[in-house]
Amino acid sequence: APPSQSGTARWLDAVQVRELEPQLHKDVVGGWWFPEDASVDARRLTCSLRAACVGAGVQFMCGEECEATSLDLSGGTCRGVRLADGRNLAPQSILVANGSWMRSLLPVPVVPHKGQSFSMRMPSNTPPILSRVLFAQDTYIVPKADGRIVVGATV
């Protein structure tokens, strides 16, 4: 069964699964359905977020020389950041977006996982073969609104 924090989940038998996804293989015996599940196009979201930030006057700093090497923490507040090139910044607001590597700056329980993904597109005259995200152990298949299908795995 899915973890309790996964949201609403219902077990569907083979007949119910094929009612939702008729193209599934005949050997599929059932599956969990998460009716509240959703996905976004990360590329479009990132572009929109960047445009909104630029419009709000955000300065992006990218590259090895801009790697955050330490934070100036005082009273639970980040007052500044030291960069790999030796600069110390003390802006009004700081967002350090270094994902799994945040643990090198703060004791957070985040661990990187290696993953791989690829996308494929069905021929334009072919109807979609999936309408919902499919999950298996360490693997997922996500149909996208633009017709792509993204297949990914965590190893």
C-alpha positions as YAML, in Angstrom:
chain: A
units: angstrom
residues:
- id: 1
  name: ALA
  ca: [0.00, 0.00, 0.00]
- id: 2
  name: PRO
  ca: [1.18, 3.56, -0.62]
- id: 3
  name: PRO
  ca: [2.46, 5.61, 2.35]
- id: 4
  name: SER
  ca: [-0.29, 7.50, 4.20]
- id: 5
  name: GLN
  ca: [1.16, 10.87, 3.17]
- id: 6
  name: SER
  ca: [0.68, 9.98, -0.53]
- id: 7
  name: GLY
  ca: [-2.83, 11.45, -0.62]
- id: 8
  name: THR
  ca: [-5.98, 9.71, -1.68]
- id: 9
  name: ALA
  ca: [-5.26, 6.28, -3.17]
- id: 10
  name: ARG
  ca: [-7.54, 3.48, -4.37]
- id: 11
  name: TRP
  ca: [-6.57, -0.02, -5.39]
- id: 12
  name: LEU
  ca: [-8.05, -0.93, -8.76]
- id: 13
  name: ASP
  ca: [-8.36, -4.47, -10.02]
- id: 14
  name: ALA
  ca: [-7.49, -5.48, -13.59]
- id: 15
  name: VAL
  ca: [-10.91, -4.52, -15.00]
- id: 16
  name: GLN
  ca: [-10.96, -1.13, -13.26]
- id: 17
  name: VAL
  ca: [-7.39, -0.34, -14.34]
- id: 18
  name: ARG
  ca: [-8.21, -1.04, -17.99]
- id: 19
  name: GLU
  ca: [-11.34, 1.13, -17.74]
- id: 20
  name: LEU
  ca: [-9.01, 4.05, -16.97]
- id: 21
  name: GLU
  ca: [-6.11, 3.01, -19.23]
- id: 22
  name: PRO
  ca: [-7.34, 0.65, -21.98]
- id: 23
  name: GLN
  ca: [-3.88, 0.32, -23.59]
- id: 24
  name: LEU
  ca: [-2.30, -1.42, -20.58]
- id: 25
  name: HIS
  ca: [-1.00, -4.93, -21.18]
- id: 26
  name: LYS
  ca: [-3.44, -7.79, -20.50]
- id: 27
  name: ASP
  ca: [-1.11, -9.20, -17.80]
- id: 28
  name: VAL
  ca: [-1.56, -6.13, -15.56]
- id: 29
  name: VAL
  ca: [-3.46, -7.39, -12.50]
- id: 30
  name: GLY
  ca: [-4.26, -4.04, -10.91]
- id: 31
  name: GLY
  ca: [-2.75, -0.85, -9.62]
- id: 32
  name: TRP
  ca: [-3.02, 2.07, -7.26]
- id: 33
  name: TRP
  ca: [-4.88, 5.11, -8.53]
- id: 34
  name: PHE
  ca: [-4.08, 8.53, -7.10]
- id: 35
  name: PRO
  ca: [-6.97, 10.71, -8.31]
- id: 36
  name: GLU
  ca: [-5.34, 13.90, -6.95]
- id: 37
  name: ASP
  ca: [-2.03, 13.30, -8.72]
- id: 38
  name: ALA
  ca: [-0.81, 15.91, -11.20]
- id: 39
  name: SER
  ca: [2.33, 16.79, -13.10]
- id: 40
  name: VAL
  ca: [3.80, 19.91, -14.67]
- id: 41
  name: ASP
  ca: [6.06, 20.54, -17.62]
- id: 42
  name: ALA
  ca: [9.27, 21.42, -15.74]
- id: 43
  name: ARG
  ca: [10.74, 23.21, -18.77]
- id: 44
  name: ARG
  ca: [7.74, 25.54, -19.14]
- id: 45
  name: LEU
  ca: [7.48, 26.07, -15.39]
- id: 46
  name: THR
  ca: [11.17, 27.00, -15.17]
- id: 47
  name: CYS
  ca: [10.88, 29.48, -18.05]
- id: 48
  name: SER
  ca: [7.78, 31.07, -16.49]
- id: 49
  name: LEU
  ca: [9.41, 31.28, -13.07]
- id: 50
  name: ARG
  ca: [12.54, 32.86, -14.52]
- id: 51
  name: ALA
  ca: [10.51, 35.44, -16.46]
- id: 52
  name: ALA
  ca: [8.51, 36.33, -13.34]
- id: 53
  name: CYS
  ca: [11.70, 36.66, -11.27]
- id: 54
  name: VAL
  ca: [13.40, 38.86, -13.87]
- id: 55
  name: GLY
  ca: [10.27, 41.01, -13.99]
- id: 56
  name: ALA
  ca: [10.48, 41.41, -10.22]
- id: 57
  name: GLY
  ca: [14.13, 42.48, -10.38]
- id: 58
  name: VAL
  ca: [15.75, 39.24, -9.26]
- id: 59
  name: GLN
  ca: [19.44, 38.89, -10.13]
- id: 60
  name: PHE
  ca: [20.50, 35.39, -11.18]
- id: 61
  name: MET
  ca: [24.04, 34.32, -10.39]
- id: 62
  name: CYS
  ca: [25.17, 31.12, -12.09]
- id: 63
  name: GLY
  ca: [28.45, 29.34, -12.63]
- id: 64
  name: GLU
  ca: [31.14, 27.70, -10.51]
- id: 65
  name: GLU
  ca: [32.38, 31.05, -9.21]
- id: 66
  name: CYS
  ca: [28.90, 31.68, -7.78]
- id: 67
  name: GLU
  ca: [28.70, 28.44, -5.81]
- id: 68
  name: ALA
  ca: [27.55, 29.15, -2.26]
- id: 69
  name: THR
  ca: [30.30, 27.89, 0.06]
- id: 70
  name: SER
  ca: [28.87, 29.11, 3.38]
- id: 71
  name: LEU
  ca: [25.95, 31.00, 4.85]
- id: 72
  name: ASP
  ca: [26.11, 33.81, 7.42]
- id: 73
  name: LEU
  ca: [23.44, 32.63, 9.85]
- id: 74
  name: SER
  ca: [22.38, 34.67, 12.85]
- id: 75
  name: GLY
  ca: [19.33, 34.08, 15.02]
- id: 76
  name: GLY
  ca: [17.78, 31.67, 12.54]
- id: 77
  name: THR
  ca: [18.09, 34.17, 9.69]
- id: 78
  name: CYS
  ca: [20.42, 34.07, 6.71]
- id: 79
  name: ARG
  ca: [22.18, 37.44, 6.64]
- id: 80
  name: GLY
  ca: [24.52, 36.66, 3.77]
- id: 81
  name: VAL
  ca: [26.24, 34.12, 1.58]
- id: 82
  name: ARG
  ca: [29.90, 33.53, 0.73]
- id: 83
  name: LEU
  ca: [30.64, 32.53, -2.86]
- id: 84
  name: ALA
  ca: [33.37, 30.29, -4.25]
- id: 85
  name: ASP
  ca: [35.18, 33.29, -5.73]
- id: 86
  name: GLY
  ca: [35.48, 34.86, -2.26]
- id: 87
  name: ARG
  ca: [32.71, 37.44, -2.55]
- id: 88
  name: ASN
  ca: [30.38, 37.94, 0.40]
- id: 89
  name: LEU
  ca: [26.84, 38.97, -0.46]
- id: 90
  name: ALA
  ca: [24.35, 40.46, 1.98]
- id: 91
  name: PRO
  ca: [21.25, 41.22, -0.09]
- id: 92
  name: GLN
  ca: [17.75, 41.83, 1.23]
- id: 93
  name: SER
  ca: [16.72, 38.30, 0.23]
- id: 94
  name: ILE
  ca: [18.67, 35.19, -0.73]
- id: 95
  name: LEU
  ca: [17.53, 32.03, -2.43]
- id: 96
  name: VAL
  ca: [20.14, 29.30, -2.63]
- id: 97
  name: ALA
  ca: [18.85, 26.82, -5.21]
- id: 98
  name: ASN
  ca: [21.38, 24.01, -5.04]
- id: 99
  name: GLY
  ca: [19.00, 21.10, -4.47]
- id: 100
  name: SER
  ca: [20.47, 18.00, -2.92]
- id: 101
  name: TRP
  ca: [23.76, 19.77, -2.27]
- id: 102
  name: MET
  ca: [22.11, 22.06, 0.30]
- id: 103
  name: ARG
  ca: [23.34, 19.64, 2.95]
- id: 104
  name: SER
  ca: [26.87, 21.02, 2.42]
- id: 105
  name: LEU
  ca: [25.57, 24.33, 3.82]
- id: 106
  name: LEU
  ca: [22.90, 23.23, 6.30]
- id: 107
  name: PRO
  ca: [22.12, 19.98, 8.15]
- id: 108
  name: VAL
  ca: [19.08, 19.07, 6.05]
- id: 109
  name: PRO
  ca: [18.00, 15.45, 5.41]
- id: 110
  name: VAL
  ca: [18.22, 15.63, 1.63]
- id: 111
  name: VAL
  ca: [20.08, 12.97, -0.33]
- id: 112
  name: PRO
  ca: [20.71, 13.05, -4.07]
- id: 113
  name: HIS
  ca: [19.53, 10.10, -6.14]
- id: 114
  name: LYS
  ca: [20.76, 9.28, -9.59]
- id: 115
  name: GLY
  ca: [17.98, 9.24, -12.11]
- id: 116
  name: GLN
  ca: [17.62, 9.02, -15.81]
- id: 117
  name: SER
  ca: [14.79, 9.95, -18.10]
- id: 118
  name: PHE
  ca: [13.95, 10.29, -21.75]
- id: 119
  name: SER
  ca: [10.97, 11.48, -23.70]
- id: 120
  name: MET
  ca: [9.41, 10.11, -26.82]
- id: 121
  name: ARG
  ca: [6.64, 11.22, -29.08]
- id: 122
  name: MET
  ca: [4.06, 9.11, -30.81]
- id: 123
  name: PRO
  ca: [3.42, 9.79, -34.52]
- id: 124
  name: SER
  ca: [1.11, 12.79, -34.93]
- id: 125
  name: ASN
  ca: [-1.76, 10.69, -36.31]
- id: 126
  name: THR
  ca: [-1.67, 8.27, -33.33]
- id: 127
  name: PRO
  ca: [-4.07, 8.75, -30.41]
- id: 128
  name: PRO
  ca: [-2.45, 9.01, -26.95]
- id: 129
  name: ILE
  ca: [-1.67, 5.63, -25.38]
- id: 130
  name: LEU
  ca: [-1.85, 6.98, -21.79]
- id: 131
  name: SER
  ca: [-3.86, 9.64, -20.01]
- id: 132
  name: ARG
  ca: [-2.48, 9.19, -16.46]
- id: 133
  name: VAL
  ca: [0.90, 8.95, -14.79]
- id: 134
  name: LEU
  ca: [2.04, 5.36, -14.22]
- id: 135
  name: PHE
  ca: [4.36, 4.46, -11.35]
- id: 136
  name: ALA
  ca: [6.24, 1.25, -10.73]
- id: 137
  name: GLN
  ca: [9.08, 0.53, -8.35]
- id: 138
  name: ASP
  ca: [11.67, 3.29, -9.03]
- id: 139
  name: THR
  ca: [10.10, 4.00, -12.45]
- id: 140
  name: TYR
  ca: [7.47, 6.34, -13.84]
- id: 141
  name: ILE
  ca: [5.80, 7.11, -17.18]
- id: 142
  name: VAL
  ca: [4.22, 10.55, -17.61]
- id: 143
  name: PRO
  ca: [2.03, 11.55, -20.55]
- id: 144
  name: LYS
  ca: [2.45, 15.26, -21.35]
- id: 145
  name: ALA
  ca: [-0.10, 17.65, -22.83]
- id: 146
  name: ASP
  ca: [2.10, 18.27, -25.90]
- id: 147
  name: GLY
  ca: [1.98, 14.55, -26.84]
- id: 148
  name: ARG
  ca: [5.34, 13.53, -25.39]
- id: 149
  name: ILE
  ca: [5.68, 10.60, -23.03]
- id: 150
  name: VAL
  ca: [8.40, 10.93, -20.40]
- id: 151
  name: VAL
  ca: [9.88, 7.72, -18.99]
- id: 152
  name: GLY
  ca: [12.12, 7.97, -15.96]
- id: 153
  name: ALA
  ca: [13.84, 5.84, -13.35]
- id: 154
  name: THR
  ca: [15.73, 6.37, -10.12]
- id: 155
  name: VAL
  ca: [18.65, 4.05, -9.47]
...
